[in-house]
XYZ file of C-alpha atoms in Angstrom:
651
model
C 117.857 20.830 45.917
C 118.637 24.225 44.606
C 115.407 25.663 46.104
C 116.126 23.942 49.428
C 119.611 25.531 49.478
C 118.271 28.958 48.665
C 115.674 28.759 51.331
C 118.543 27.802 53.848
C 120.420 30.798 52.618
C 117.239 33.061 53.208
C 116.815 31.954 56.675
C 120.399 33.009 57.573
C 120.278 36.425 56.143
C 116.991 37.475 58.026
C 118.580 39.445 60.768
C 120.773 41.262 58.005
C 117.861 42.045 55.736
C 115.797 43.498 58.454
C 118.456 45.910 59.427
C 118.925 46.960 55.819
C 115.195 47.237 55.490
C 115.158 49.694 58.476
C 117.809 52.019 56.638
C 115.729 51.948 53.552
C 112.679 52.805 55.233
C 114.373 55.989 56.491
C 115.788 56.704 53.135
C 112.521 56.240 51.330
C 110.578 58.384 53.922
C 112.906 61.291 52.977
C 112.548 60.745 49.270
C 108.881 59.869 49.258
C 108.236 61.368 45.659
C 110.819 59.106 43.899
C 109.569 56.341 45.805
C 106.057 56.656 44.970
C 106.504 57.014 41.202
C 106.854 53.297 40.494
C 104.159 52.330 42.837
C 101.580 54.414 40.766
C 101.921 52.164 37.597
C 101.602 48.630 38.607
C 101.240 48.632 42.428
C 104.425 46.955 43.018
C 107.686 48.330 43.723
C 110.928 47.696 41.687
C 113.013 44.668 42.250
C 116.361 44.535 43.390
C 118.743 41.630 42.954
C 119.861 39.211 45.585
C 123.489 40.015 45.047
C 122.838 43.465 46.122
C 122.780 42.247 49.696
C 125.376 39.820 49.365
C 127.895 42.897 48.563
C 127.192 44.509 51.818
C 126.958 41.277 53.907
C 130.573 41.544 55.123
C 130.175 45.107 56.293
C 127.622 44.346 59.029
C 128.753 43.100 62.477
C 128.249 39.643 63.561
C 126.038 40.894 66.385
C 123.387 41.939 63.874
C 122.976 38.366 62.728
C 121.940 36.915 66.115
C 121.012 39.717 68.639
C 117.484 39.997 67.681
C 116.446 36.358 67.866
C 113.913 36.577 65.018
C 111.952 33.617 64.327
C 112.037 31.762 61.055
C 109.000 33.472 59.697
C 109.453 37.210 60.455
C 106.455 39.383 59.484
C 106.503 42.836 57.830
C 103.573 45.201 57.897
C 102.684 45.662 54.147
C 100.605 48.329 52.424
C 97.371 46.528 52.602
C 97.428 46.354 56.329
C 98.367 42.682 56.285
C 101.415 40.694 57.445
C 103.590 38.976 54.560
C 106.234 36.632 55.285
C 109.780 37.761 55.185
C 111.675 36.661 52.040
C 115.363 37.702 51.118
C 114.577 40.424 48.475
C 114.007 44.036 49.812
C 112.726 46.544 47.284
C 114.201 49.971 47.593
C 115.967 52.756 45.390
C 119.520 52.676 45.384
C 121.371 54.086 48.394
C 122.672 57.644 47.454
C 125.772 57.288 49.467
C 126.913 53.593 48.507
C 128.267 52.228 45.296
C 126.143 50.163 42.983
C 126.859 46.550 43.631
C 127.765 44.256 40.729
C 124.783 42.456 38.789
C 124.045 39.069 39.097
C 121.829 36.683 36.658
C 119.969 35.258 39.531
C 116.741 37.139 40.607
C 114.153 36.298 42.898
C 111.858 39.026 44.464
C 109.127 40.098 46.855
C 106.796 43.004 47.318
C 107.285 45.386 50.290
C 105.627 48.586 51.210
C 107.679 51.187 52.975
C 105.499 53.127 55.584
C 106.950 55.958 57.307
C 104.527 55.195 60.171
C 106.424 51.848 61.084
C 107.507 53.074 64.407
C 108.420 49.545 65.609
C 111.389 49.508 63.251
C 112.956 52.431 65.019
C 112.890 50.721 68.302
C 116.364 49.954 69.670
C 117.748 46.467 69.956
C 116.959 46.479 73.723
C 113.289 46.422 72.798
C 112.208 49.663 74.793
C 109.084 50.467 73.041
C 108.010 52.732 75.899
C 111.229 54.927 75.928
C 111.868 58.265 74.519
C 112.705 58.747 70.981
C 114.578 61.739 69.439
C 113.019 64.309 67.419
C 112.835 63.319 63.580
C 114.984 66.392 62.736
C 117.962 65.054 64.706
C 117.587 61.680 63.145
C 117.668 63.103 59.474
C 120.930 65.182 60.548
C 122.513 62.035 61.815
C 121.776 60.156 58.713
C 122.949 62.797 56.564
C 126.244 63.185 58.667
C 126.941 59.511 58.494
C 126.415 59.645 54.683
C 128.946 62.577 54.501
C 131.282 60.815 56.647
C 131.479 57.880 54.189
C 132.387 60.447 51.213
C 134.809 62.383 53.279
C 138.387 62.341 52.205
C 141.088 62.678 54.778
C 143.362 64.443 52.607
C 140.973 67.340 52.427
C 141.310 68.385 56.093
C 142.552 72.158 56.526
C 145.258 72.688 58.933
C 145.304 76.303 60.378
C 148.424 77.792 62.033
C 148.409 77.918 65.810
C 147.852 81.472 67.019
C 150.124 81.032 69.877
C 151.708 84.565 69.838
C 148.155 86.040 69.736
C 147.054 84.211 72.658
C 149.939 85.294 74.796
C 149.376 89.031 73.679
C 145.887 88.667 74.521
C 146.443 87.186 77.951
C 148.897 90.226 78.685
C 146.427 92.668 77.667
C 143.798 91.043 79.669
C 145.999 91.028 82.765
C 146.777 94.701 82.209
C 143.205 95.644 81.821
C 142.181 93.496 84.874
C 144.926 95.310 86.933
C 143.625 98.675 85.896
C 139.908 97.726 86.590
C 141.010 96.689 90.067
C 142.582 100.081 91.063
C 140.279 102.481 88.991
C 137.344 102.149 91.333
C 139.800 103.154 94.497
C 141.255 106.111 92.683
C 137.592 107.223 91.533
C 136.440 107.104 95.051
C 139.407 109.073 96.728
C 139.132 111.752 93.821
C 135.567 112.112 94.341
C 135.878 112.500 98.235
C 138.616 115.114 97.631
C 136.314 117.056 95.261
C 133.392 116.818 97.603
C 135.516 117.998 100.375
C 136.570 121.089 98.503
C 133.037 121.749 97.669
C 132.382 122.305 101.492
C 135.662 123.743 102.627
C 136.826 126.027 99.730
C 133.623 128.392 100.294
C 134.224 128.396 103.900
C 137.594 130.140 103.279
C 135.522 133.219 103.114
C 135.147 133.067 106.789
C 138.597 131.825 107.642
C 141.297 132.410 104.970
C 143.887 130.291 106.976
C 142.142 126.863 106.649
C 144.704 125.379 104.210
C 145.996 122.442 106.272
C 145.364 119.638 103.785
C 146.775 121.623 100.834
C 150.171 119.623 100.449
C 148.282 116.211 100.421
C 145.919 117.641 97.536
C 148.846 118.945 95.657
C 150.645 115.468 95.831
C 147.474 113.601 94.877
C 146.385 115.824 91.763
C 150.107 116.101 90.636
C 150.420 112.232 90.645
C 147.239 111.580 88.871
C 147.527 114.201 86.389
C 148.715 111.845 83.524
C 145.610 109.780 83.794
C 143.209 112.003 81.640
C 145.903 112.093 78.960
C 145.757 108.246 79.023
C 142.116 108.318 78.479
C 142.089 111.009 75.764
C 140.552 113.602 77.909
C 142.902 116.432 76.915
C 140.457 119.218 78.028
C 140.242 117.815 81.545
C 143.996 117.249 81.561
C 144.705 120.786 80.567
C 142.285 121.977 83.493
C 143.934 119.659 86.082
C 147.363 121.038 85.050
C 146.169 124.680 85.505
C 144.598 123.841 88.906
C 147.858 121.974 90.092
C 149.923 124.953 89.317
C 147.711 127.304 91.118
C 147.969 124.990 94.159
C 151.667 124.777 93.767
C 151.986 128.676 93.680
C 149.686 128.971 96.726
C 151.930 126.392 98.717
C 155.086 128.301 97.940
C 154.082 131.663 98.321
C 151.294 131.285 101.175
C 148.753 133.460 99.346
C 145.373 132.220 98.845
C 145.024 132.726 94.915
C 141.791 131.909 93.355
C 141.067 128.960 95.602
C 137.410 128.949 94.223
C 138.608 127.946 91.080
C 139.271 124.517 92.296
C 135.572 123.821 92.414
C 135.827 123.434 88.692
C 136.729 119.700 89.364
C 133.044 119.217 90.261
C 132.764 118.668 86.338
C 134.599 115.357 86.749
C 132.293 113.879 89.291
C 130.151 112.299 86.568
C 133.114 110.475 85.032
C 134.612 109.511 88.607
C 131.116 108.149 89.556
C 131.116 106.127 86.450
C 134.600 104.631 87.198
C 133.695 103.571 90.651
C 130.996 101.101 89.383
C 128.292 102.916 91.506
C 126.721 104.364 88.463
C 125.893 101.009 87.113
C 124.467 99.589 90.128
C 122.373 102.849 90.761
C 120.972 102.791 87.442
C 119.919 99.277 87.693
C 118.359 99.672 91.041
C 116.535 102.825 90.012
C 115.157 101.018 86.773
C 113.846 98.046 88.833
C 112.315 100.215 91.619
C 108.934 101.660 91.617
C 107.913 105.189 90.620
C 107.403 106.185 94.126
C 111.027 105.369 94.870
C 112.322 107.156 91.721
C 110.307 110.314 92.612
C 111.759 110.213 96.121
C 115.216 109.775 95.064
C 114.763 112.710 92.419
C 113.596 114.963 95.168
C 116.502 114.137 97.451
C 119.028 114.591 94.804
C 117.308 118.180 94.059
C 117.494 118.988 97.712
C 121.198 118.264 97.901
C 121.946 120.431 94.918
C 119.861 123.104 96.460
C 121.828 122.755 99.929
C 124.999 123.212 98.144
C 123.913 126.390 96.196
C 122.588 127.710 99.413
C 126.009 126.876 101.108
C 127.966 128.691 98.415
C 125.592 131.518 98.395
C 125.920 132.128 102.290
C 129.661 132.168 101.995
C 129.526 134.653 99.089
C 127.154 136.807 101.241
C 129.722 137.006 104.005
C 132.640 137.497 101.647
C 130.828 140.633 99.914
C 129.816 141.920 103.300
C 133.536 141.829 104.662
C 134.359 144.627 102.100
C 134.425 148.067 103.304
C 130.952 149.558 103.762
C 129.591 146.085 103.732
C 126.963 144.575 105.926
C 129.479 142.821 108.253
C 130.361 145.389 111.057
C 132.751 144.706 114.037
C 130.063 143.145 116.060
C 129.698 140.268 113.596
C 133.536 139.930 113.181
C 133.970 139.256 116.824
C 131.447 136.268 116.708
C 132.516 132.636 116.486
C 132.747 131.124 113.061
C 129.474 129.078 113.537
C 127.592 132.345 114.508
C 129.054 134.234 111.449
C 127.836 131.399 109.207
C 124.430 131.617 110.689
C 123.987 135.158 110.374
C 125.190 135.042 106.720
C 122.695 132.201 106.079
C 119.766 134.252 107.401
C 120.704 137.027 105.356
C 121.043 134.959 102.172
C 117.525 133.543 102.757
C 116.003 136.721 103.468
C 117.173 138.432 100.258
C 116.177 135.425 97.808
C 112.373 136.236 97.495
C 111.520 138.332 94.538
C 109.378 140.718 96.698
C 112.558 141.884 98.414
C 113.968 143.279 95.081
C 113.264 146.883 96.169
C 115.290 146.386 99.346
C 118.118 144.561 97.616
C 118.530 147.569 95.471
C 119.135 149.868 98.520
C 122.087 147.968 99.827
C 125.435 149.868 100.480
C 127.763 148.315 97.895
C 127.446 147.516 94.268
C 128.665 144.023 94.800
C 126.062 143.293 97.217
C 123.250 144.508 94.874
C 124.541 142.410 92.104
C 124.825 139.348 94.324
C 121.224 139.842 95.412
C 119.984 139.994 91.650
C 121.783 136.883 90.868
C 120.625 134.978 93.890
C 117.110 135.869 93.392
C 117.210 134.749 89.450
C 119.054 131.710 90.677
C 116.283 130.997 93.163
C 113.634 131.352 90.726
C 115.491 129.031 88.317
C 116.107 126.317 90.914
C 112.221 126.560 92.099
C 111.108 126.034 88.603
C 113.300 123.071 88.174
C 112.249 121.333 91.557
C 108.450 122.039 90.558
C 108.906 120.472 87.203
C 110.624 117.355 88.661
C 108.077 116.884 91.494
C 105.142 117.506 88.970
C 106.260 114.942 86.511
C 106.895 112.420 88.888
C 103.393 112.802 90.539
C 101.784 112.658 87.238
C 103.531 109.564 86.466
C 102.514 107.967 89.946
C 98.828 108.964 89.277
C 98.861 107.485 85.736
C 100.095 104.356 87.124
C 97.698 104.158 89.763
C 94.843 104.792 87.270
C 96.153 101.837 85.104
C 96.314 99.560 88.095
C 92.727 100.374 88.995
C 91.475 100.001 85.428
C 93.105 96.562 84.932
C 91.772 95.243 88.368
C 88.384 96.284 87.463
C 88.733 94.556 84.269
C 89.785 91.402 86.244
C 87.091 91.936 88.640
C 84.287 92.122 86.093
C 85.463 88.988 84.189
C 85.491 87.174 87.542
C 81.808 88.094 88.364
C 80.963 86.079 85.174
C 83.392 83.275 85.473
C 84.164 83.035 89.180
C 87.405 81.305 90.455
C 88.979 80.520 93.623
C 90.017 83.531 95.940
C 93.652 82.513 95.832
C 93.833 82.691 92.195
C 92.050 85.987 91.989
C 94.543 87.312 94.888
C 97.483 86.171 92.634
C 96.276 87.997 89.538
C 95.823 91.289 91.507
C 99.197 91.117 92.811
C 100.749 90.410 89.530
C 98.978 93.569 87.790
C 99.990 95.494 90.807
C 103.851 94.386 90.698
C 103.817 94.814 86.849
C 102.016 98.268 86.678
C 104.353 99.683 89.219
C 107.668 99.095 87.577
C 109.018 100.024 84.050
C 109.214 97.051 81.776
C 112.737 95.863 80.904
C 113.691 96.000 77.409
C 114.105 92.611 75.599
C 116.708 91.716 73.083
C 114.605 92.512 70.119
C 114.107 95.949 71.216
C 117.900 96.601 71.433
C 118.205 95.356 67.718
C 116.318 98.431 66.620
C 118.532 100.852 68.500
C 122.041 99.487 68.071
C 123.906 98.970 64.683
C 124.205 95.472 63.373
C 127.843 94.870 64.426
C 127.301 96.221 67.870
C 124.107 94.210 68.255
C 125.901 91.014 67.292
C 128.740 91.637 69.740
C 126.282 92.498 72.440
C 124.491 89.242 72.111
C 127.699 87.145 72.008
C 129.218 88.782 75.035
C 125.941 89.018 77.102
C 124.469 85.545 76.376
C 127.536 83.280 76.103
C 128.553 83.418 79.909
C 125.023 82.433 80.688
C 125.715 78.970 79.482
C 128.994 78.400 81.123
C 127.558 75.664 83.610
C 126.247 73.720 80.639
C 129.456 72.061 79.706
C 128.455 70.724 76.293
C 126.593 73.783 74.790
C 129.132 76.217 76.100
C 132.094 74.306 74.627
C 130.370 73.676 71.403
C 130.009 77.512 71.116
C 133.635 78.098 72.030
C 134.751 75.604 69.274
C 132.563 76.875 66.405
C 132.487 80.829 66.476
C 130.136 81.233 63.722
C 127.590 78.633 65.430
C 128.126 80.937 68.720
C 126.908 84.160 66.752
C 123.647 82.497 65.357
C 122.907 80.826 68.339
C 122.981 83.870 70.522
C 121.563 86.218 67.888
C 118.797 84.123 66.245
C 118.064 81.217 68.555
C 118.093 82.678 72.090
C 115.098 84.690 73.284
C 114.995 86.347 76.712
C 111.990 86.303 79.163
C 111.809 88.565 82.094
C 109.494 87.751 85.007
C 108.606 89.452 88.245
C 108.693 87.997 91.803
C 106.418 85.125 92.658
C 105.259 84.463 89.000
C 104.432 80.863 87.869
C 106.691 79.993 85.058
C 104.981 76.692 84.305
C 102.832 73.943 85.724
C 102.951 70.238 85.538
C 101.340 68.434 82.454
C 101.810 71.437 79.925
C 103.705 71.052 76.785
C 107.210 72.220 76.856
C 108.536 74.066 73.753
C 111.687 75.676 75.069
C 114.637 75.023 77.375
C 114.790 77.727 80.163
C 118.266 78.994 81.257
C 118.156 81.221 84.220
C 120.519 84.435 83.748
C 119.292 86.519 86.774
C 117.348 86.108 90.049
C 116.124 82.766 91.499
C 113.482 80.239 90.756
C 112.133 77.457 92.912
C 110.985 74.037 91.205
C 108.541 71.563 92.747
C 107.693 68.169 91.328
C 104.244 67.088 90.347
C 103.468 65.506 93.767
C 103.970 68.675 95.617
C 102.018 70.922 93.460
C 98.310 69.261 92.912
C 95.790 71.717 91.833
C 92.803 71.627 93.841
C 89.330 72.242 92.136
C 87.103 75.006 93.153
C 84.403 73.626 95.252
C 81.952 76.576 95.105
C 82.292 79.340 92.558
C 80.636 81.722 95.025
C 84.004 81.744 97.041
C 85.553 84.310 94.437
C 82.884 86.832 94.955
C 83.318 87.037 98.598
C 85.360 89.576 100.278
C 88.793 88.911 101.925
C 87.567 87.281 105.256
C 89.519 85.522 107.946
C 88.433 82.164 106.804
C 89.650 82.622 103.361
C 92.812 84.367 104.427
C 93.699 81.262 106.760
C 92.901 78.802 103.836
C 95.219 80.907 101.482
C 98.092 80.729 104.060
C 97.440 77.011 104.715
C 97.695 76.339 101.051
C 100.804 78.151 100.530
C 102.318 76.349 103.593
C 101.008 72.908 102.111
C 103.392 73.095 99.402
C 106.333 72.756 101.675
C 110.010 73.227 100.688
C 110.848 73.226 96.917
C 112.738 70.220 95.486
C 115.542 72.630 94.087
C 116.344 76.428 94.078
C 117.892 77.580 90.813
C 120.463 80.248 90.477
C 121.897 82.157 87.491
C 123.489 79.504 85.388
C 120.973 76.694 85.914
C 118.433 75.315 83.544
C 115.222 73.469 83.285
C 113.425 71.192 80.586
C 116.482 70.489 78.477
C 114.834 67.320 77.381
C 112.523 69.339 75.138
C 115.399 69.909 72.846
C 115.828 66.247 72.062
C 112.415 64.495 72.626
C 108.868 65.503 72.886
C 108.481 66.548 76.530
C 105.864 67.854 79.068
C 106.718 69.796 82.171
C 106.850 67.338 85.157
C 106.732 69.852 87.883
C 105.961 73.535 88.640
C 108.231 76.357 88.720
C 108.000 80.041 90.435
C 110.331 82.824 90.580
C 111.296 83.871 93.943
C 112.399 87.422 92.826
C 112.491 89.310 89.700
C 114.385 87.122 87.267
C 115.479 86.832 83.683
C 115.459 83.655 81.662
C 116.947 82.649 78.239
C 114.659 80.418 76.013
C 116.045 77.894 73.579
C 113.654 75.988 71.331
C 114.090 72.771 69.381
C 113.017 74.294 66.111
C 115.525 77.237 66.283
C 118.374 74.980 67.513
C 117.640 72.682 64.657
C 117.749 75.488 62.020
C 121.052 76.987 63.358
C 122.532 73.224 63.202
C 121.457 73.042 59.406
C 123.457 75.982 58.722
C 126.530 74.831 60.541
C 127.204 71.354 59.421
C 130.708 71.241 61.548
C 128.714 71.349 64.907
C 126.176 68.699 63.916
C 128.226 65.744 64.558
C 128.962 66.508 68.280
C 125.214 67.669 68.770
C 123.994 64.256 67.463
C 126.267 62.299 69.513
C 125.100 64.389 72.570
C 121.430 64.144 71.691
C 121.748 60.189 71.539
C 123.528 60.025 74.774
C 121.017 62.433 76.388
C 118.090 60.144 75.199
C 119.919 57.098 76.383
C 120.450 58.527 79.786
C 116.785 59.668 79.829
C 115.499 56.202 79.054
C 117.550 54.654 81.768
C 115.836 56.834 84.387
C 112.748 55.267 86.264
C 109.594 56.837 85.372
C 109.069 58.170 89.068
C 112.379 59.873 88.725
C 111.657 61.948 85.579
C 111.899 65.661 86.221
C 112.750 69.021 84.587
C 115.849 69.480 86.394
C 119.259 68.689 84.814
C 120.387 65.042 84.429
C 123.771 63.473 84.014
C 124.894 62.755 80.736
C 128.284 61.300 79.762
C 129.856 64.022 77.421
C 131.688 62.725 74.386
C 135.480 62.992 74.240
C 136.693 66.199 72.544
C 139.571 64.200 71.162
């Protein structure tokens, strides 16, 4: 009778024992060394007492006893590839996070082999064996976090003071900075326009000394903006502005034009004002992304503008020197209109520039004219040398780029003569080589780490890469809550990837190693049904020249792709599933314009989480919910696009 009662007790505990065995398998897989030592001696595992399981019986929910529906004789896969009937005793090392249960005199045991490859034990209670499983790293972290939660003492929670006053001061400062940033471009544009106006009108005072109609407006503007250089710490510029404003005030009161040409010294502020307008940043980015031909054209145009300004000033100086007694300006020239006087002076200035006219320049009437001719000739030689150097360097860069393009295309053509492919693929490769050889390669994050000090590089990565994740509510919130995790994620985990226009990022069926977050540009995505790869029917097609037939076929193949399923913009992401499960790309992504992407791999994220235990619990909970949402999707709806996940409550 005692054996029959013991058998009945065994049958009622089978569901509980299988759950405990599942936990033991995970623990023994982590501690394989300690689990294999008893097996080497006798071929059997140590025996645990039956009361060990009775001590934990009341901690399990009632659903664990009846939800599985196990039969009377459940089977477990043993070490000799055979199936053994399930008995009440489970052999395992003691759990490191649980207290040792009380000893008992009654002992009965069975032999169990713990195999890490028993995947059927990890299947959820719903029996979805064909679903996605989380990476083993997240499972291990989840097990460790559950053990730590059992040992955690509630009295050890650290309460920090609330930085309310600091937040209020920060908001006030941010409001002031935002206000100043709003009006600074307007001030810079107005000041730059006044300086450029002076560059044109002040030299013309040599022809018409009475042209001072806007003197009052300029005096008021520069007097009101006089404290601005002091606020920015530019003491030298502030002192210069004070002197120039004083000269304008004296000229307005006395009506005498006194050293009006000194006002042109404000040209030195154009670089700073151009920076304040925000156009400098836009222009530098546009220049950096443009081809070398465009940059050469812009350099030539800028040099021509400076040359025109120099010639304008020189023309007015020639007329001013010629207006002196015994000068070249006679009564006939004085009676001409202002436009004709300017034309005569311009013709004289151009005729005296060449060095071959040096002897004639030395025969001019006044000493001031002779000195001006020498200065003009020397300046013309210097400007010509600078212009020639700029043009020569730009043309040399263009020739070098074209030579590299031809060499790269020749290498591709030589390779394709041996291994022919379709004409469409060959055309894509040649277009790619042409686009990437024409532009300067953008620097990556690793390049900047060698140029900047450590503290500046860390702040750069944090401020530049954190806003990119604003649309991803969970990861962005996790970074905001854990500042140290935010630094390590932005510096060590995130890698930037710059691509050109019309480049294929990935195709369907390839293994996915990193999640892609778009930070700049646009990317189009198509599912696998819309991007079927057609095999090459004949290898001879790649050796043919571009004919009308191949051109029409290429156009038809591009039109056959149809509209993309989605167009991604900055802040959107692809293939997030690779962070939590083993994933393969389900579609094809292609850049529409030059784009920049941020890559986050599972291995780097796992390494960062291992260093920041405080962020692991939220991350594991999100991973479980993501995998559950992924398993709920039908197989036909699987995609690399973002999926809806119920975020855990922050409370």
